[in-house]
PDB file of C-alpha atoms and ligand atoms in Angstrom:
ATOM      1  CA  MET A1171     103.798 110.780 126.124  1.00 47.00           C
ATOM      2  CA  ALA A1172     106.001 112.161 123.753  1.00 54.00           C
ATOM      3  CA  GLU A1173     107.700 109.575 121.626  1.00 57.00           C
ATOM      4  CA  SER A1174     111.358 110.443 122.713  1.00 57.00           C
ATOM      5  CA  ASP A1175     110.068 110.425 126.790  1.00 53.00           C
ATOM      6  CA  PHE A1176     108.479 106.660 125.704  1.00 54.00           C
ATOM      7  CA  LEU A1177     111.803 105.962 124.428  1.00 56.00           C
ATOM      8  CA  GLU A1178     113.491 107.326 127.448  1.00 57.00           C
ATOM      9  CA  MET A1179     111.549 105.780 130.270  1.00 49.00           C
ATOM     10  CA  ALA A1180     111.026 102.379 128.301  1.00 54.00           C
ATOM     11  CA  THR A1181     114.661 101.842 128.102  1.00 53.00           C
ATOM     12  CA  THR A1182     115.888 103.623 131.339  1.00 52.00           C
ATOM     13  CA  ALA A1183     113.727 102.050 133.861  1.00 50.00           C
ATOM     14  CA  PRO A1184     115.201  98.166 135.161  1.00 47.00           C
ATOM     15  CA  GLU A1185     114.086  95.238 133.641  1.00 55.00           C
ATOM     16  CA  ILE A1186     112.323  92.963 135.957  1.00 63.00           C
ATOM     17  CA  GLY A1187     111.356  90.111 133.536  1.00 80.00           C
ATOM     18  CA  ALA A1188     112.660  87.830 130.546  1.00 91.00           C
ATOM     19  CA  ALA A1189     112.743  88.934 126.952  1.00 94.00           C
ATOM     20  CA  PRO A1190     109.536  88.008 124.860  1.00 98.00           C
ATOM     21  CA  ARG A1191     110.043  84.783 122.925  1.00 98.00           C
ATOM     22  CA  HIS A1192     106.843  85.582 120.612  1.00 98.00           C
ATOM     23  CA  VAL A1193     106.559  89.251 119.703  1.00 98.00           C
ATOM     24  CA  ALA A1194     103.446  89.863 117.074  1.00 99.00           C
ATOM     25  CA  LEU A1195     103.111  93.443 115.354  1.00 99.00           C
ATOM     26  CA  ILE A1196     100.328  95.417 113.988  1.00 98.00           C
ATOM     27  CA  MET A1197     101.804  97.196 111.243  1.00 98.00           C
ATOM     28  CA  ASP A1198      99.239 100.687 111.357  1.00 98.00           C
ATOM     29  CA  GLY A1199     100.071 103.974 110.131  1.00 98.00           C
ATOM     30  CA  ASN A1200     101.429 103.815 106.885  1.00 98.00           C
ATOM     31  CA  GLY A1201      98.499 105.658 105.060  1.00 98.00           C
ATOM     32  CA  ARG A1202      98.836 108.183 107.640  1.00 98.00           C
ATOM     33  CA  TRP A1203     102.430 108.422 107.351  1.00 98.00           C
ATOM     34  CA  ALA A1204     101.843 109.279 103.583  1.00 98.00           C
ATOM     35  CA  ALA A1205      99.096 111.817 103.917  1.00 98.00           C
ATOM     36  CA  ALA A1206     101.445 113.723 106.097  1.00 98.00           C
ATOM     37  CA  ARG A1207     103.741 114.454 103.464  1.00 98.00           C
ATOM     38  CA  GLY A1208     101.227 114.815 100.911  1.00 98.00           C
ATOM     39  CA  LEU A1209     102.115 111.352  98.887  1.00 98.00           C
ATOM     40  CA  PRO A1210      99.784 108.619  97.879  1.00 97.00           C
ATOM     41  CA  ARG A1211      98.922 106.028 100.467  1.00 97.00           C
ATOM     42  CA  PHE A1212     100.968 103.256  98.465  1.00 97.00           C
ATOM     43  CA  GLU A1213     104.158 105.455  99.314  1.00 98.00           C
ATOM     44  CA  GLY A1214     103.311 104.625 103.017  1.00 98.00           C
ATOM     45  CA  HIS A1215     102.983 101.103 101.835  1.00 98.00           C
ATOM     46  CA  ARG A1216     106.349 101.097 100.140  1.00 98.00           C
ATOM     47  CA  ARG A1217     108.249 102.725 103.306  1.00 98.00           C
ATOM     48  CA  GLY A1218     105.920 100.238 105.583  1.00 98.00           C
ATOM     49  CA  VAL A1219     107.778  97.217 104.062  1.00 98.00           C
ATOM     50  CA  GLU A1220     111.251  98.797 104.419  1.00 98.00           C
ATOM     51  CA  ALA A1221     110.030  99.012 108.157  1.00 98.00           C
ATOM     52  CA  LEU A1222     109.149  95.130 107.375  1.00 98.00           C
ATOM     53  CA  ARG A1223     112.441  94.464 107.008  1.00 98.00           C
ATOM     54  CA  ARG A1224     113.688  96.382 109.470  1.00 98.00           C
ATOM     55  CA  ALA A1225     112.099  94.230 111.973  1.00 98.00           C
ATOM     56  CA  VAL A1226     112.624  91.194 111.336  1.00 98.00           C
ATOM     57  CA  ARG A1227     116.493  92.005 111.504  1.00 98.00           C
ATOM     58  CA  ALA A1228     116.060  93.301 114.896  1.00 98.00           C
ATOM     59  CA  ALA A1229     114.425  90.310 115.459  1.00 98.00           C
ATOM     60  CA  ILE A1230     117.015  88.250 114.348  1.00 98.00           C
ATOM     61  CA  ASP A1231     119.252  90.433 116.221  1.00 97.00           C
ATOM     62  CA  LEU A1232     117.368  90.415 119.687  1.00 97.00           C
ATOM     63  CA  LYS A1233     117.311  86.869 119.463  1.00 97.00           C
ATOM     64  CA  ILE A1234     113.159  86.407 119.357  1.00 98.00           C
ATOM     65  CA  SER A1235     111.853  83.562 118.794  1.00 98.00           C
ATOM     66  CA  TYR A1236     108.743  84.073 116.381  1.00 98.00           C
ATOM     67  CA  LEU A1237     107.979  87.076 114.764  1.00 98.00           C
ATOM     68  CA  THR A1238     103.896  87.422 113.853  1.00 98.00           C
ATOM     69  CA  VAL A1239     103.437  90.331 111.585  1.00 98.00           C
ATOM     70  CA  TYR A1240      99.729  91.504 110.885  1.00 98.00           C
ATOM     71  CA  SER A1241     100.671  92.510 106.657  1.00 97.00           C
ATOM     72  CA  PHE A1242      96.762  91.531 105.491  1.00 97.00           C
ATOM     73  CA  SER A1243      94.077  91.049 106.889  1.00 97.00           C
ATOM     74  CA  ALA A1244      90.730  89.433 105.800  1.00 97.00           C
ATOM     75  CA  GLU A1245      88.756  93.084 106.295  1.00 97.00           C
ATOM     76  CA  ASN A1246      90.981  94.475 103.950  1.00 96.00           C
ATOM     77  CA  TRP A1247      89.856  93.137 100.764  1.00 97.00           C
ATOM     78  CA  ALA A1248      87.112  96.303 101.409  1.00 97.00           C
ATOM     79  CA  ARG A1249      89.573  99.099 100.804  1.00 97.00           C
ATOM     80  CA  PRO A1250      89.933 100.421  97.161  1.00 97.00           C
ATOM     81  CA  ARG A1251      90.735  97.972  94.445  1.00 97.00           C
ATOM     82  CA  GLU A1252      93.993 100.351  93.259  1.00 97.00           C
ATOM     83  CA  GLU A1253      95.254  99.635  97.171  1.00 97.00           C
ATOM     84  CA  VAL A1254      94.563  95.916  97.649  1.00 97.00           C
ATOM     85  CA  GLN A1255      96.525  95.699  94.473  1.00 96.00           C
ATOM     86  CA  SER A1256      99.444  97.330  95.804  1.00 96.00           C
ATOM     87  CA  LEU A1257      99.322  95.371  99.465  1.00 97.00           C
ATOM     88  CA  LEU A1258      99.571  92.191  96.777  1.00 96.00           C
ATOM     89  CA  GLY A1259     101.596  93.564  94.577  1.00 96.00           C
ATOM     90  CA  LEU A1260     104.256  94.651  97.884  1.00 97.00           C
ATOM     91  CA  LEU A1261     103.548  90.757  99.319  1.00 95.00           C
ATOM     92  CA  HIS A1262     104.873  89.674  96.466  1.00 95.00           C
ATOM     93  CA  ARG A1263     107.706  91.879  95.920  1.00 95.00           C
ATOM     94  CA  PHE A1264     108.863  91.740  99.414  1.00 95.00           C
ATOM     95  CA  ILE A1265     108.701  87.409  99.351  1.00 95.00           C
ATOM     96  CA  ARG A1266     110.516  87.034  95.361  1.00 93.00           C
ATOM     97  CA  ASN A1267     112.818  90.078  96.919  1.00 95.00           C
ATOM     98  CA  ASP A1268     113.787  88.987 100.201  1.00 97.00           C
ATOM     99  CA  LEU A1269     113.016  85.343 100.473  1.00 97.00           C
ATOM    100  CA  ALA A1270     116.961  84.486  99.789  1.00 96.00           C
ATOM    101  CA  GLU A1271     117.964  86.912 102.552  1.00 96.00           C
ATOM    102  CA  LEU A1272     115.286  85.618 104.833  1.00 98.00           C
ATOM    103  CA  HIS A1273     116.682  81.616 103.747  1.00 98.00           C
ATOM    104  CA  GLY A1274     120.069  83.042 104.326  1.00 98.00           C
ATOM    105  CA  ASN A1275     119.476  84.342 107.661  1.00 98.00           C
ATOM    106  CA  ASN A1276     118.123  80.825 108.654  1.00 98.00           C
ATOM    107  CA  VAL A1277     114.683  82.686 108.751  1.00 98.00           C
ATOM    108  CA  ARG A1278     111.654  80.080 108.791  1.00 98.00           C
ATOM    109  CA  VAL A1279     108.594  81.746 106.916  1.00 98.00           C
ATOM    110  CA  ARG A1280     105.014  80.575 107.828  1.00 98.00           C
ATOM    111  CA  VAL A1281     101.705  82.136 106.884  1.00 98.00           C
ATOM    112  CA  ILE A1282      98.598  82.231 108.926  1.00 98.00           C
ATOM    113  CA  GLY A1283      95.164  82.929 107.622  1.00 98.00           C
ATOM    114  CA  ALA A1284      92.653  81.947 104.909  1.00 97.00           C
ATOM    115  CA  ARG A1285      94.184  80.210 101.332  1.00 94.00           C
ATOM    116  CA  ALA A1286      91.146  78.473  99.624  1.00 90.00           C
ATOM    117  CA  ASP A1287      90.251  81.966  98.308  1.00 85.00           C
ATOM    118  CA  LEU A1288      93.768  83.174  97.529  1.00 93.00           C
ATOM    119  CA  ALA A1289      94.633  84.226  93.488  1.00 93.00           C
ATOM    120  CA  PRO A1290      96.748  81.117  93.007  1.00 95.00           C
ATOM    121  CA  GLU A1291     100.202  82.891  92.311  1.00 92.00           C
ATOM    122  CA  ILE A1292      99.760  84.222  95.583  1.00 94.00           C
ATOM    123  CA  ALA A1293      98.656  80.852  97.037  1.00 96.00           C
ATOM    124  CA  ASP A1294     101.605  79.449  95.561  1.00 95.00           C
ATOM    125  CA  LEU A1295     104.240  82.058  96.506  1.00 95.00           C
ATOM    126  CA  LEU A1296     103.658  81.438  99.976  1.00 97.00           C
ATOM    127  CA  ARG A1297     103.569  77.985  99.895  1.00 97.00           C
ATOM    128  CA  GLU A1298     107.114  78.158  98.041  1.00 97.00           C
ATOM    129  CA  ALA A1299     108.249  80.810 100.879  1.00 98.00           C
ATOM    130  CA  GLU A1300     107.353  78.008 103.416  1.00 98.00           C
ATOM    131  CA  GLN A1301     108.360  74.840 101.740  1.00 98.00           C
ATOM    132  CA  VAL A1302     111.740  77.081 100.950  1.00 98.00           C
ATOM    133  CA  THR A1303     112.555  77.700 104.514  1.00 98.00           C
ATOM    134  CA  GLN A1304     111.073  75.044 106.304  1.00 98.00           C
ATOM    135  CA  ALA A1305     113.831  73.363 108.451  1.00 98.00           C
ATOM    136  CA  ASN A1306     115.793  76.521 109.126  1.00 98.00           C
ATOM    137  CA  THR A1307     115.677  77.111 112.409  1.00 98.00           C
ATOM    138  CA  GLY A1308     116.283  80.702 113.479  1.00 98.00           C
ATOM    139  CA  LEU A1309     113.532  83.281 113.972  1.00 98.00           C
ATOM    140  CA  THR A1310     109.994  81.840 112.431  1.00 98.00           C
ATOM    141  CA  LEU A1311     108.573  84.890 110.804  1.00 98.00           C
ATOM    142  CA  VAL A1312     104.462  84.500 110.872  1.00 98.00           C
ATOM    143  CA  VAL A1313     103.539  86.368 108.360  1.00 98.00           C
ATOM    144  CA  ALA A1314      99.816  86.889 109.001  1.00 98.00           C
ATOM    145  CA  PHE A1315      98.169  87.367 105.324  1.00 97.00           C
ATOM    146  CA  ASN A1316      94.065  87.384 104.636  1.00 97.00           C
ATOM    147  CA  TYR A1317      94.071  86.774 107.827  1.00 98.00           C
ATOM    148  CA  GLY A1318      90.958  87.003 110.139  1.00 98.00           C
ATOM    149  CA  ALA A1319      91.088  85.924 114.249  1.00 98.00           C
ATOM    150  CA  ARG A1320      86.874  85.401 114.272  1.00 98.00           C
ATOM    151  CA  GLN A1321      87.594  83.342 110.879  1.00 98.00           C
ATOM    152  CA  GLU A1322      89.845  81.255 112.044  1.00 98.00           C
ATOM    153  CA  ILE A1323      87.898  80.442 115.507  1.00 98.00           C
ATOM    154  CA  ALA A1324      85.025  79.535 113.579  1.00 98.00           C
ATOM    155  CA  ALA A1325      86.920  77.188 111.069  1.00 98.00           C
ATOM    156  CA  ALA A1326      88.278  75.706 113.859  1.00 98.00           C
ATOM    157  CA  ALA A1327      84.710  75.384 115.716  1.00 98.00           C
ATOM    158  CA  ARG A1328      83.847  74.009 112.464  1.00 98.00           C
ATOM    159  CA  ALA A1329      86.543  71.054 112.341  1.00 98.00           C
ATOM    160  CA  LEU A1330      85.379  70.458 115.755  1.00 98.00           C
ATOM    161  CA  ALA A1331      81.280  70.307 114.820  1.00 98.00           C
ATOM    162  CA  GLU A1332      82.466  67.700 111.724  1.00 98.00           C
ATOM    163  CA  MET A1333      84.024  65.340 113.748  1.00 98.00           C
ATOM    164  CA  VAL A1334      81.436  65.479 116.121  1.00 98.00           C
ATOM    165  CA  ALA A1335      78.622  65.177 113.385  1.00 98.00           C
ATOM    166  CA  GLU A1336      80.670  62.057 112.071  1.00 98.00           C
ATOM    167  CA  GLY A1337      80.671  60.262 115.568  1.00 98.00           C
ATOM    168  CA  ARG A1338      84.405  60.597 115.702  1.00 98.00           C
ATOM    169  CA  LEU A1339      84.780  63.350 118.734  1.00 98.00           C
ATOM    170  CA  ASP A1340      82.890  63.424 121.937  1.00 98.00           C
ATOM    171  CA  PRO A1341      81.442  66.581 122.146  1.00 98.00           C
ATOM    172  CA  GLU A1342      82.647  66.711 126.535  1.00 98.00           C
ATOM    173  CA  LYS A1343      86.183  66.118 124.984  1.00 97.00           C
ATOM    174  CA  ILE A1344      85.993  70.151 123.725  1.00 98.00           C
ATOM    175  CA  ASP A1345      88.325  72.017 125.453  1.00 98.00           C
ATOM    176  CA  ALA A1346      90.444  74.955 124.999  1.00 98.00           C
ATOM    177  CA  ASP A1347      93.572  72.611 124.154  1.00 98.00           C
ATOM    178  CA  ALA A1348      91.256  71.048 121.088  1.00 98.00           C
ATOM    179  CA  ILE A1349      90.610  74.592 119.698  1.00 98.00           C
ATOM    180  CA  ALA A1350      93.674  75.611 120.370  1.00 98.00           C
ATOM    181  CA  ALA A1351      95.153  72.339 118.409  1.00 98.00           C
ATOM    182  CA  ARG A1352      92.854  73.465 114.974  1.00 98.00           C
ATOM    183  CA  LEU A1353      93.798  77.051 114.800  1.00 98.00           C
ATOM    184  CA  ASP A1354      96.177  78.226 111.802  1.00 98.00           C
ATOM    185  CA  THR A1355      99.501  78.774 115.060  1.00 98.00           C
ATOM    186  CA  ALA A1356      98.317  75.277 116.209  1.00 98.00           C
ATOM    187  CA  ASP A1357     102.353  74.463 116.770  1.00 96.00           C
ATOM    188  CA  ILE A1358     103.482  78.198 117.338  1.00 98.00           C
ATOM    189  CA  PRO A1359     103.494  79.430 121.019  1.00 98.00           C
ATOM    190  CA  ASP A1360     101.216  82.715 122.025  1.00 98.00           C
ATOM    191  CA  PRO A1361     102.382  86.188 122.010  1.00 98.00           C
ATOM    192  CA  ASP A1362     103.822  87.115 124.725  1.00 98.00           C
ATOM    193  CA  LEU A1363     104.063  90.898 123.222  1.00 98.00           C
ATOM    194  CA  ILE A1364     101.716  92.553 120.648  1.00 98.00           C
ATOM    195  CA  ILE A1365     103.074  96.024 119.365  1.00 98.00           C
ATOM    196  CA  ARG A1366     100.727  97.934 117.480  1.00 98.00           C
ATOM    197  CA  THR A1367     102.138 101.342 116.083  1.00 98.00           C
ATOM    198  CA  SER A1368     100.190 104.424 114.773  1.00 98.00           C
ATOM    199  CA  GLY A1369      98.766 105.270 118.807  1.00 97.00           C
ATOM    200  CA  GLU A1370      95.771 103.146 117.912  1.00 97.00           C
ATOM    201  CA  GLN A1371      94.722 101.070 120.620  1.00 98.00           C
ATOM    202  CA  ARG A1372      92.939  97.654 119.217  1.00 98.00           C
ATOM    203  CA  LEU A1373      93.353  94.242 118.111  1.00 98.00           C
ATOM    204  CA  SER A1374      91.637  93.996 114.912  1.00 98.00           C
ATOM    205  CA  ASN A1375      90.780  91.067 114.243  1.00 98.00           C
ATOM    206  CA  PHE A1376      94.670  90.140 114.566  1.00 98.00           C
ATOM    207  CA  LEU A1377      94.940  86.645 117.544  1.00 98.00           C
ATOM    208  CA  LEU A1378      91.854  86.996 119.202  1.00 98.00           C
ATOM    209  CA  TRP A1379      92.828  83.461 121.055  1.00 98.00           C
ATOM    210  CA  GLN A1380      96.014  83.505 121.100  1.00 98.00           C
ATOM    211  CA  ALA A1381      96.287  87.247 122.762  1.00 98.00           C
ATOM    212  CA  ALA A1382      94.770  86.173 126.199  1.00 97.00           C
ATOM    213  CA  TYR A1383      97.542  86.225 128.031  1.00 96.00           C
ATOM    214  CA  ALA A1384      99.852  88.396 126.209  1.00 98.00           C
ATOM    215  CA  GLU A1385     100.953  92.278 126.984  1.00 98.00           C
ATOM    216  CA  PHE A1386     100.082  95.021 124.820  1.00 98.00           C
ATOM    217  CA  VAL A1387     102.394  98.087 123.805  1.00 98.00           C
ATOM    218  CA  PHE A1388     100.955 100.830 121.703  1.00 98.00           C
ATOM    219  CA  LEU A1389     103.568 102.919 120.231  1.00 98.00           C
ATOM    220  CA  PRO A1390     102.902 106.736 119.339  1.00 98.00           C
ATOM    221  CA  ILE A1391     104.993 106.520 116.210  1.00 98.00           C
ATOM    222  CA  LEU A1392     103.557 105.596 112.588  1.00 98.00           C
ATOM    223  CA  TRP A1393     104.599 101.948 111.446  1.00 98.00           C
ATOM    224  CA  PRO A1394     107.155 103.241 107.876  1.00 98.00           C
ATOM    225  CA  ASP A1395     108.883 104.931 111.176  1.00 98.00           C
ATOM    226  CA  PHE A1396     109.334 101.615 113.040  1.00 98.00           C
ATOM    227  CA  ASP A1397     113.140 100.451 113.655  1.00 98.00           C
ATOM    228  CA  HIS A1398     115.405  98.642 116.652  1.00 98.00           C
ATOM    229  CA  ALA A1399     115.052 101.498 118.327  1.00 98.00           C
ATOM    230  CA  ALA A1400     111.575 101.111 118.637  1.00 98.00           C
ATOM    231  CA  LEU A1401     111.457  97.491 119.074  1.00 98.00           C
ATOM    232  CA  VAL A1402     114.118  97.683 121.795  1.00 98.00           C
ATOM    233  CA  ALA A1403     111.844 100.651 123.509  1.00 98.00           C
ATOM    234  CA  ALA A1404     108.274  97.965 123.734  1.00 98.00           C
ATOM    235  CA  ILE A1405     110.955  94.964 124.908  1.00 98.00           C
ATOM    236  CA  ALA A1406     111.808  96.976 127.601  1.00 96.00           C
ATOM    237  CA  GLU A1407     108.431  98.217 128.703  1.00 96.00           C
ATOM    238  CA  TYR A1408     107.095  94.157 128.277  1.00 97.00           C
ATOM    239  CA  LYS A1409     110.158  93.582 130.357  1.00 95.00           C
ATOM    240  CA  HIS A1410     108.482  95.802 133.582  1.00 92.00           C
ATOM    241  CA  ARG A1411     105.338  94.237 133.186  1.00 93.00           C
ATOM    242  CA  ASP A1412     104.440  91.582 135.648  1.00 86.00           C
ATOM    243  CA  ARG A1413     102.582  88.320 134.124  1.00 88.00           C
ATOM    244  CA  ARG A1414     101.042  86.214 136.433  1.00 87.00           C
ATOM    245  CA  PHE A1415      98.535  84.422 133.898  1.00 89.00           C
ATOM    246  CA  GLY A1416      95.488  84.360 136.570  1.00 87.00           C
ATOM    247  CA  ARG A1417      97.648  83.405 139.077  1.00 84.00           C
ATOM    248  CA  VAL A1418      98.873  85.325 142.172  1.00 82.00           C
ATOM    249  CA  GLN A1419     102.073  87.184 142.374  1.00 71.00           C
ATOM    250  CA  PRO A1420     105.036  84.921 140.952  1.00 56.00           C
ATOM    251  CA  ALA A1421     108.131  84.479 143.630  1.00 52.00           C
ATOM    252  CA  ARG A1422     109.994  86.669 141.001  1.00 52.00           C
ATOM    253  CA  SER A1423     107.990  89.657 141.252  1.00 47.00           C
ATOM    254  CA  ALA A1424     107.737  89.357 145.337  1.00 44.00           C
ATOM    255  CA  THR A1425     111.085  89.544 146.299  1.00 41.00           C
ATOM    256  CA  THR A1426     111.364  92.862 143.683  1.00 43.00           C
ATOM    257  CA  ALA A1427     108.411  94.220 144.938  1.00 40.00           C
ATOM    258  CA  SER A1428     109.394  95.312 148.654  1.00 34.00           C
TER     259      SER A1428
HETATM  260  C1  FPP B1951      97.768  99.838 108.076  1.00 55.45           C
HETATM  261  O1  FPP B1951      98.480 100.905 107.933  1.00 55.45           O
HETATM  262  C2  FPP B1951      98.812  98.555 107.689  1.00 55.45           C
HETATM  263  C3  FPP B1951      98.225  97.624 106.348  1.00 55.45           C
HETATM  264  C4  FPP B1951      97.193  97.630 106.149  1.00 55.45           C
HETATM  265  C5  FPP B1951      99.131  96.921 106.048  1.00 55.45           C
HETATM  266  C6  FPP B1951     100.585  96.392 106.273  1.00 55.45           C
HETATM  267  C7  FPP B1951     101.467  96.625 105.178  1.00 55.45           C
HETATM  268  C8  FPP B1951     102.385  96.802 105.301  1.00 55.45           C
HETATM  269  C9  FPP B1951     103.697  96.929 106.478  1.00 55.45           C
HETATM  270  C10 FPP B1951     103.251  96.452 103.867  1.00 55.45           C
HETATM  271  C11 FPP B1951     102.943  95.506 103.407  1.00 55.45           C
HETATM  272  C12 FPP B1951     103.935  94.242 103.512  1.00 55.45           C
HETATM  273  C13 FPP B1951     103.634  93.015 102.955  1.00 55.45           C
HETATM  274  C14 FPP B1951     104.551  92.010 103.504  1.00 55.45           C
HETATM  275  C15 FPP B1951     102.560  92.904 102.548  1.00 55.45           C
HETATM  276  P1  FPP B1951      97.061 101.554 107.089  1.00 55.45           P
HETATM  277  O2  FPP B1951      97.108 101.559 105.516  1.00 55.45           O
HETATM  278  O3  FPP B1951      95.737 101.110 107.652  1.00 55.45           O
HETATM  279  O4  FPP B1951      97.312 103.066 107.628  1.00 55.45           O
HETATM  280  P2  FPP B1951      96.181 104.332 108.354  1.00 55.45           P
HETATM  281  O5  FPP B1951      95.617 103.586 109.013  1.00 55.45           O
HETATM  282  O6  FPP B1951      97.115 105.309 108.388  1.00 55.45           O
HETATM  283  O7  FPP B1951      95.494 104.847 106.544  1.00 55.45           O
END
């Protein structure tokens, strides 16, 4: 479907559901955006940060409570050294330059992903962003950095295994809630809507546990082109979905289906 058709379909069809509380973004397509213009990949990532700023402002405007962004995966370390350095530099500059504006906009920053093996200056920066904004009550911006869902689930399993080994936990007590409580996202509601740009349709080790009942919207645009209208279109598409969480049709759908 052409992008314009998608946007029209998503914005003109009737809305039947509530707005998502938690939107998660897989910001894909920076490299292709740059390649299409004969620019270095770095330029795609740089423009990707501008799109991230637009996404945060749009999320505030649309009164979304949680916005999670996949900024650097545990697997991204395998990219060429210069590209890894440029992504780290962009994260550094994003927090240095934008923290004051985020704080001024009442945004609470949370970071998920493994911290132990990060360079101290990056780990300190992430901690500072969380500490400075921890009392804010507006949008929670969850930055997934050095994040991998399989690694996150394995760490939760390890923590529970240690408790069992120390005799502090009965294995019979290990259920879905016990695992969820040991994920990085323990105090964050599951995403309602996961958006991936660039036309790719996969999760790439992002929020595998938390996405159990998420709705997916795959946008046919590259991440540096993401803007307020794209978020509105994805949310409009989400609102047409009938979320049943494994149950039968809820009353809302039953009354609108006939
Ligand atoms: C995927 O595009 C994007 C990433 C791996 C990183 C996402 C990063 C940003 C949006 C900017 C950095 C922001 C922060 C806060 C660090 P790709 O490079 O895989 O694109 P391609 O599939 O077209 O090559």
